[in-house]
Coordinates of C-alpha atoms and ligand atoms in Angstrom, one line a residue:
M193 CA 63.7 86.6 85.1
A194 CA 64.9 85.7 89.0
N195 CA 65.3 88.4 91.0
E196 CA 64.2 91.3 88.1
V197 CA 65.5 94.5 89.1
N198 CA 63.5 97.9 87.7
T199 CA 64.7 100.7 90.2
I200 CA 68.5 100.6 91.6
G201 CA 69.6 102.4 94.5
V202 CA 73.0 103.6 95.2
L203 CA 74.5 104.8 98.7
T204 CA 78.1 105.7 99.5
S205 CA 79.1 104.7 102.9
G206 CA 81.9 104.7 105.5
G207 CA 85.1 107.1 104.8
D208 CA 84.7 109.4 101.6
A209 CA 87.2 108.9 99.2
P210 CA 88.0 110.4 96.0
G211 CA 86.5 108.6 92.8
M212 CA 83.0 107.8 94.7
N213 CA 81.4 110.5 92.6
A214 CA 82.8 108.9 89.4
A215 CA 80.9 105.6 90.7
I216 CA 78.0 107.2 92.0
R217 CA 77.9 108.5 87.8
G218 CA 78.7 105.0 86.6
V219 CA 76.0 103.4 88.2
V220 CA 73.6 106.1 87.6
R221 CA 74.1 105.9 83.7
E222 CA 74.8 102.3 83.3
A223 CA 71.3 101.6 84.8
L224 CA 69.6 104.3 82.9
A225 CA 71.3 102.8 79.5
N226 CA 69.6 99.6 80.6
G227 CA 65.9 101.1 80.9
K228 CA 66.1 101.7 84.6
K229 CA 65.0 104.0 87.3
V230 CA 67.8 105.3 89.9
K231 CA 67.4 106.3 93.0
G232 CA 70.2 108.0 95.4
I233 CA 70.4 107.5 99.2
R234 CA 71.8 110.1 101.0
R235 CA 73.8 109.7 103.9
G236 CA 74.4 105.8 103.4
Y237 CA 72.5 103.5 105.6
Q238 CA 71.6 106.6 108.3
G239 CA 69.8 108.2 105.0
L240 CA 68.3 104.9 104.2
L241 CA 66.7 104.5 107.8
E242 CA 65.6 108.3 107.1
E243 CA 64.2 108.0 103.8
D244 CA 66.3 110.5 102.2
I245 CA 66.2 109.3 98.9
V246 CA 66.3 111.3 95.6
E247 CA 65.7 110.4 92.0
L248 CA 68.8 110.2 89.9
K249 CA 68.4 111.1 86.1
R250 CA 71.2 111.5 83.6
E251 CA 72.0 115.3 84.4
S252 CA 72.0 114.4 88.2
V253 CA 75.4 113.3 88.0
S254 CA 76.8 115.7 85.3
E255 CA 79.9 117.7 86.0
I256 CA 80.6 115.4 89.2
I257 CA 83.3 113.1 87.8
D258 CA 86.3 115.3 88.8
E259 CA 85.1 116.3 91.9
G260 CA 86.2 114.7 95.4
G261 CA 84.1 113.5 98.0
T262 CA 80.5 112.3 97.2
F263 CA 77.7 114.1 96.7
L264 CA 75.2 111.7 98.3
L265 CA 77.3 112.5 101.4
T266 CA 78.3 109.8 103.8
V267 CA 77.5 108.9 107.4
R268 CA 78.8 105.8 109.9
C269 CA 75.0 104.7 111.0
A270 CA 75.1 102.2 114.6
E271 CA 71.3 101.6 114.1
F272 CA 71.6 99.5 110.8
R273 CA 74.5 97.3 112.4
T274 CA 71.2 96.1 114.4
E275 CA 68.8 93.5 112.7
E276 CA 65.7 95.7 113.6
G277 CA 67.5 98.6 111.6
Q278 CA 68.3 96.4 108.5
K279 CA 64.5 94.8 108.5
K280 CA 63.7 98.6 108.4
G281 CA 66.3 99.6 106.0
A282 CA 64.5 96.7 104.0
E283 CA 61.2 97.9 104.4
I284 CA 61.9 101.4 103.1
C285 CA 63.6 100.0 100.1
R286 CA 60.6 98.2 99.1
K287 CA 58.1 101.1 100.0
N288 CA 60.6 103.4 97.8
G289 CA 60.6 100.6 95.2
I290 CA 64.3 99.9 95.3
D291 CA 64.8 96.4 94.2
G292 CA 68.5 96.3 93.7
L293 CA 71.0 98.5 96.1
V294 CA 74.7 99.6 95.0
V295 CA 76.6 100.1 98.1
I296 CA 80.0 102.0 97.7
G297 CA 82.5 101.8 100.7
G298 CA 84.5 99.4 102.5
D299 CA 84.0 96.4 104.5
G300 CA 81.7 97.4 107.0
S301 CA 79.5 99.0 104.3
F302 CA 79.8 95.8 102.6
A303 CA 78.4 93.9 106.1
G304 CA 75.7 95.8 105.7
A305 CA 74.8 95.3 101.8
Q306 CA 75.1 91.5 102.7
K307 CA 72.5 92.0 105.6
L308 CA 70.2 93.5 103.3
A309 CA 70.4 91.0 100.9
A310 CA 69.7 88.6 103.4
Q311 CA 66.4 90.7 104.1
G312 CA 65.6 90.0 100.2
I313 CA 66.9 93.5 98.7
N314 CA 69.5 92.6 95.7
T315 CA 73.0 94.4 96.8
V316 CA 76.2 94.6 95.1
G317 CA 78.9 96.4 96.8
V318 CA 81.9 98.5 95.0
P319 CA 85.1 99.1 96.8
G320 CA 85.3 102.4 98.1
T321 CA 88.1 103.4 100.9
I322 CA 91.6 105.0 100.5
D323 CA 93.4 102.2 102.8
L324 CA 93.2 99.9 99.7
D325 CA 92.0 97.4 102.6
I326 CA 89.4 95.2 100.9
A327 CA 91.0 91.5 100.6
C328 CA 88.9 90.7 97.1
T329 CA 90.4 93.7 95.0
E330 CA 93.6 94.9 94.2
Y331 CA 92.4 98.4 93.7
T332 CA 90.1 100.3 95.7
I333 CA 88.6 103.5 94.8
G334 CA 90.5 106.4 96.4
F335 CA 93.7 105.0 96.9
D336 CA 95.5 105.9 94.0
T337 CA 94.5 110.1 94.4
A338 CA 95.3 109.8 98.0
V339 CA 98.5 108.2 97.6
N340 CA 99.5 110.8 95.1
T341 CA 98.3 113.7 97.4
A342 CA 100.4 112.3 100.1
M343 CA 103.4 111.7 98.0
E344 CA 103.1 115.3 96.9
A345 CA 103.2 116.8 100.4
I346 CA 105.9 114.4 101.6
D347 CA 107.8 115.7 99.1
K348 CA 107.3 119.2 100.3
V349 CA 107.8 118.0 103.9
R350 CA 111.2 116.6 102.8
D351 CA 112.5 119.8 101.1
T352 CA 112.3 121.7 104.6
S353 CA 113.8 118.7 106.1
T354 CA 116.5 118.6 104.1
S355 CA 117.5 122.3 104.3
H356 CA 117.3 122.2 108.2
E357 CA 119.1 118.6 108.3
R358 CA 116.1 117.2 110.1
V359 CA 114.6 114.3 110.8
S360 CA 111.1 114.2 109.8
I361 CA 108.1 111.9 111.0
I362 CA 105.2 112.3 108.5
E363 CA 102.0 110.4 109.5
V364 CA 99.6 109.3 106.7
M365 CA 96.1 107.6 106.8
G366 CA 95.4 104.3 107.7
R367 CA 94.3 103.0 110.8
D368 CA 94.4 99.1 110.2
A369 CA 96.3 99.2 107.1
G370 CA 99.5 100.3 106.1
Y371 CA 99.1 100.3 102.4
I372 CA 99.4 104.3 101.8
A373 CA 102.6 104.0 104.5
L374 CA 104.2 101.6 102.3
W375 CA 103.6 103.2 98.8
C376 CA 104.6 106.6 100.1
G377 CA 107.7 105.0 101.6
I378 CA 108.9 104.1 98.6
A379 CA 107.5 106.7 96.0
N380 CA 109.4 109.2 98.4
G381 CA 112.5 107.5 99.1
A382 CA 111.7 107.3 103.1
E383 CA 114.3 106.2 105.5
D384 CA 111.8 104.2 107.6
I385 CA 108.6 102.9 107.1
L386 CA 106.2 102.3 110.0
I387 CA 103.1 100.1 109.2
P388 CA 100.7 98.6 111.5
E389 CA 101.1 94.9 110.1
T390 CA 104.4 94.7 111.3
Y391 CA 105.6 97.3 113.4
D392 CA 107.3 95.7 116.4
Y393 CA 107.4 98.8 118.8
D394 CA 111.5 98.5 118.1
E395 CA 112.2 102.5 118.6
Q396 CA 115.9 102.1 119.4
R397 CA 116.4 100.4 115.6
I398 CA 114.8 103.6 114.3
I399 CA 117.4 105.4 116.5
N400 CA 120.2 103.7 115.6
H401 CA 119.4 104.0 111.8
I402 CA 119.3 107.8 112.4
V403 CA 122.5 108.2 113.9
V404 CA 124.5 105.5 111.1
S405 CA 122.6 107.3 108.2
R406 CA 124.0 110.9 109.9
R407 CA 127.5 109.7 110.0
S408 CA 127.0 108.4 106.2
G409 CA 126.4 112.2 105.6
K410 CA 122.7 112.0 104.9
K411 CA 121.0 115.4 105.3
H412 CA 117.3 114.3 106.0
H413 CA 115.8 111.5 107.4
I414 CA 112.3 110.7 106.5
I415 CA 110.1 108.2 108.6
I416 CA 106.8 107.3 107.2
N417 CA 104.2 106.3 109.9
A418 CA 100.8 105.0 109.6
E419 CA 97.9 106.0 111.7
G420 CA 97.6 103.1 112.9
I421 CA 101.2 103.3 114.7
G422 CA 100.3 106.7 115.7
H423 CA 102.1 109.1 118.4
S424 CA 103.9 110.8 115.6
T425 CA 104.5 113.9 118.3
S426 CA 106.0 112.2 121.0
M427 CA 107.9 109.4 118.8
A428 CA 109.6 112.9 117.7
R429 CA 110.6 114.2 121.0
R430 CA 112.0 111.0 122.0
I431 CA 114.0 110.5 119.1
E432 CA 115.3 114.0 119.3
A433 CA 116.0 113.4 122.9
A434 CA 118.1 110.5 122.0
T435 CA 119.8 111.5 118.7
G436 CA 120.6 115.2 119.3
V437 CA 119.0 116.0 115.8
E438 CA 115.8 118.3 115.3
T439 CA 113.1 116.0 114.7
R440 CA 109.5 116.9 113.6
A441 CA 106.2 115.4 113.1
T442 CA 103.7 116.5 109.9
I443 CA 100.4 114.9 110.6
L444 CA 98.7 114.6 106.9
G445 CA 95.4 113.9 108.0
Y446 CA 92.2 114.4 106.4
M447 CA 93.8 116.4 102.9
Q448 CA 94.5 112.7 102.1
R449 CA 90.6 111.9 101.4
G450 CA 89.6 115.1 99.5
G451 CA 90.9 116.3 96.0
S452 CA 89.9 115.8 92.5
P453 CA 90.1 112.2 91.4
T454 CA 93.2 110.9 89.6
C455 CA 92.5 109.4 85.8
K456 CA 92.8 106.0 87.4
D457 CA 90.3 106.8 90.1
R458 CA 87.9 108.5 87.4
V459 CA 88.3 105.4 85.2
Y460 CA 88.1 102.5 87.3
A461 CA 85.4 103.9 89.7
T462 CA 83.4 104.6 86.5
M463 CA 83.9 100.9 85.7
M464 CA 83.2 99.5 89.0
G465 CA 80.0 101.5 89.3
A466 CA 78.7 100.4 85.9
M467 CA 79.7 96.9 86.7
A468 CA 77.6 96.8 89.5
A469 CA 74.8 98.2 88.1
D470 CA 75.0 95.5 85.1
L471 CA 75.3 92.8 87.8
L472 CA 71.9 94.1 89.4
C473 CA 70.5 94.1 85.8
E474 CA 71.2 90.4 85.4
G475 CA 69.7 89.3 88.7
K476 CA 72.6 88.9 90.8
T477 CA 72.9 90.0 94.5
N478 CA 75.0 89.3 97.6
R479 CA 78.2 90.5 94.9
V480 CA 81.1 92.9 95.4
V481 CA 82.7 94.3 92.8
G482 CA 86.7 93.9 92.5
Y483 CA 89.8 93.9 90.2
Q484 CA 92.2 91.3 90.6
N485 CA 94.8 89.8 87.7
G486 CA 94.2 92.7 85.4
K487 CA 90.2 91.9 85.1
F488 CA 87.0 93.4 87.0
Q489 CA 85.6 90.6 88.4
D490 CA 82.8 90.0 90.9
Y491 CA 82.4 88.0 93.9
D492 CA 80.0 87.1 96.6
I493 CA 79.9 88.7 99.4
N494 CA 80.3 86.3 102.0
E495 CA 83.3 85.2 100.3
A496 CA 85.1 88.5 99.6
L497 CA 84.5 89.6 103.8
G498 CA 86.2 85.9 104.4
M499 CA 89.2 86.8 102.3
N500 CA 92.7 87.7 104.1
K501 CA 94.9 90.4 102.8
G502 CA 98.6 91.1 104.1
V503 CA 100.6 93.6 102.7
S504 CA 103.5 92.3 100.3
E505 CA 106.7 90.9 102.3
Y506 CA 108.3 91.8 98.8
M507 CA 107.5 95.5 98.8
I508 CA 108.9 95.3 102.3
K509 CA 111.9 94.1 101.9
V510 CA 112.8 96.1 98.7
A511 CA 111.4 99.2 100.9
K512 CA 114.0 98.7 103.4
N513 CA 117.1 97.9 100.7
M514 CA 116.3 101.1 98.9
S515 CA 117.0 103.1 102.3
V516 CA 120.2 101.4 102.8
Ligands
LIG233 P1 83.8 100.9 106.0 O1 82.8 100.8 105.2 O2 84.6 102.0 105.3 O3 84.3 99.9 106.2 P2 82.4 101.3 108.3 O4 83.0 100.3 108.9 O5 82.5 102.7 109.4 O6 83.2 102.0 107.5 O7 81.0 100.9 108.1 C1 80.1 102.0 107.4 C2 79.1 101.8 108.1 O8 78.4 100.1 107.4 C3 78.3 101.3 109.3 O9 78.3 102.8 110.0 C4 77.2 100.7 109.6 O10 76.1 101.4 109.0 C5 77.1 99.7 108.2 N1 77.8 98.5 108.9 C6 79.0 98.2 109.4 N2 79.3 97.1 110.0 C7 77.9 96.2 109.7 C8 77.5 95.1 109.9 N3 78.5 94.1 110.6 N4 76.2 95.0 110.0 C9 75.6 96.1 109.6 N5 75.7 97.4 109.0 C10 77.3 97.3 109.0
LIG234 O1 89.1 106.1 104.6 C1 89.8 105.4 105.6 C2 90.4 106.4 106.9 O2 91.4 107.2 106.3 C3 91.4 105.5 107.7 O3 92.5 105.6 107.3 C4 91.1 106.1 109.1 O4 91.4 105.5 110.3 C5 89.5 106.6 108.9 O5 88.9 106.6 107.6 C6 89.2 107.6 109.7 O6 88.0 108.2 109.4 P1 87.4 108.9 110.3 O7 87.9 109.8 111.1 O8 86.4 109.9 109.3 O9 85.9 108.1 110.8

């Protein structure tokens, strides 16, 4: 068979996401079921360059499906962005008998997998990020857990915000992407949602909205602000000064990246990890697993990285109409 793989390596890279452990378990057990050996690379590409590699057996991934984070750990590695680093990574794979590699991470991690494939190591990427910002897939590992964690936290902030008749700005994660903010905005019935994809810096519009909704008798005003817009604390000061309504900022931060994965994250992550192992067993390389139109599918990494993803204009329109 062309590109036959005997030992499959697996690493997690970029920001962690709940469900990564389930994906690793999916890779390990599916590969073992296909008669392959499996090696875990700790601390992403940094660990690869440092040869931090351990053999993974069936029991190595016992009792992790319900755990947040990644037991293989994750690091951002500048050296791997260089051609020298990528050549060294491929040599270390060969030295350790790793002829196929599953990379669980975001677009940056996929770019690394693409470079390793160019160096002759069969690679498959699995989308792991709470941000949902990978174009070839409607699902990324961790988004479901993160958005549920944020939703529950926002419900709690809303209770106190209502009691005190305050405005609350709640900042959720998403440096470049507004999916968490948009979903929470709809799920929590927010009055305003600020996302990097559409933000027009018109703070006066928000101020006018607060004044109008106060007049109509609303006791709270929830603004979900994506991390990519940021500045929630100074925004709160300006809004309070302009409206005369007490305004508080809450930044949810890293709590959104932790916690036990939801059922959806456990199941989809398992499926995607297993599918990545199966693709490598079939001799495929330079692929990314995705979920589109109700099916798990795989794409060429070059094509996947060239795709564009925008937030749904229809979701934005509906979110606005819900807060009128
Ligand atoms: P994510 O995978 O979540 O998008 P990053 O963008 O931080 O996170 O990428 C994770 C790691 O992937 C980086 O620290 C680096 O080691 C590797 N990486 C990112 N971009 C590239 C690239 N263009 N070429 C090679 N490796 C890359
Ligand atoms: O995992 C994605 C993400 O949470 C982004 O929304 C955020 O900007 C980034 O990770 C921050 O990660 P770190 O602080 O770990 O670099």
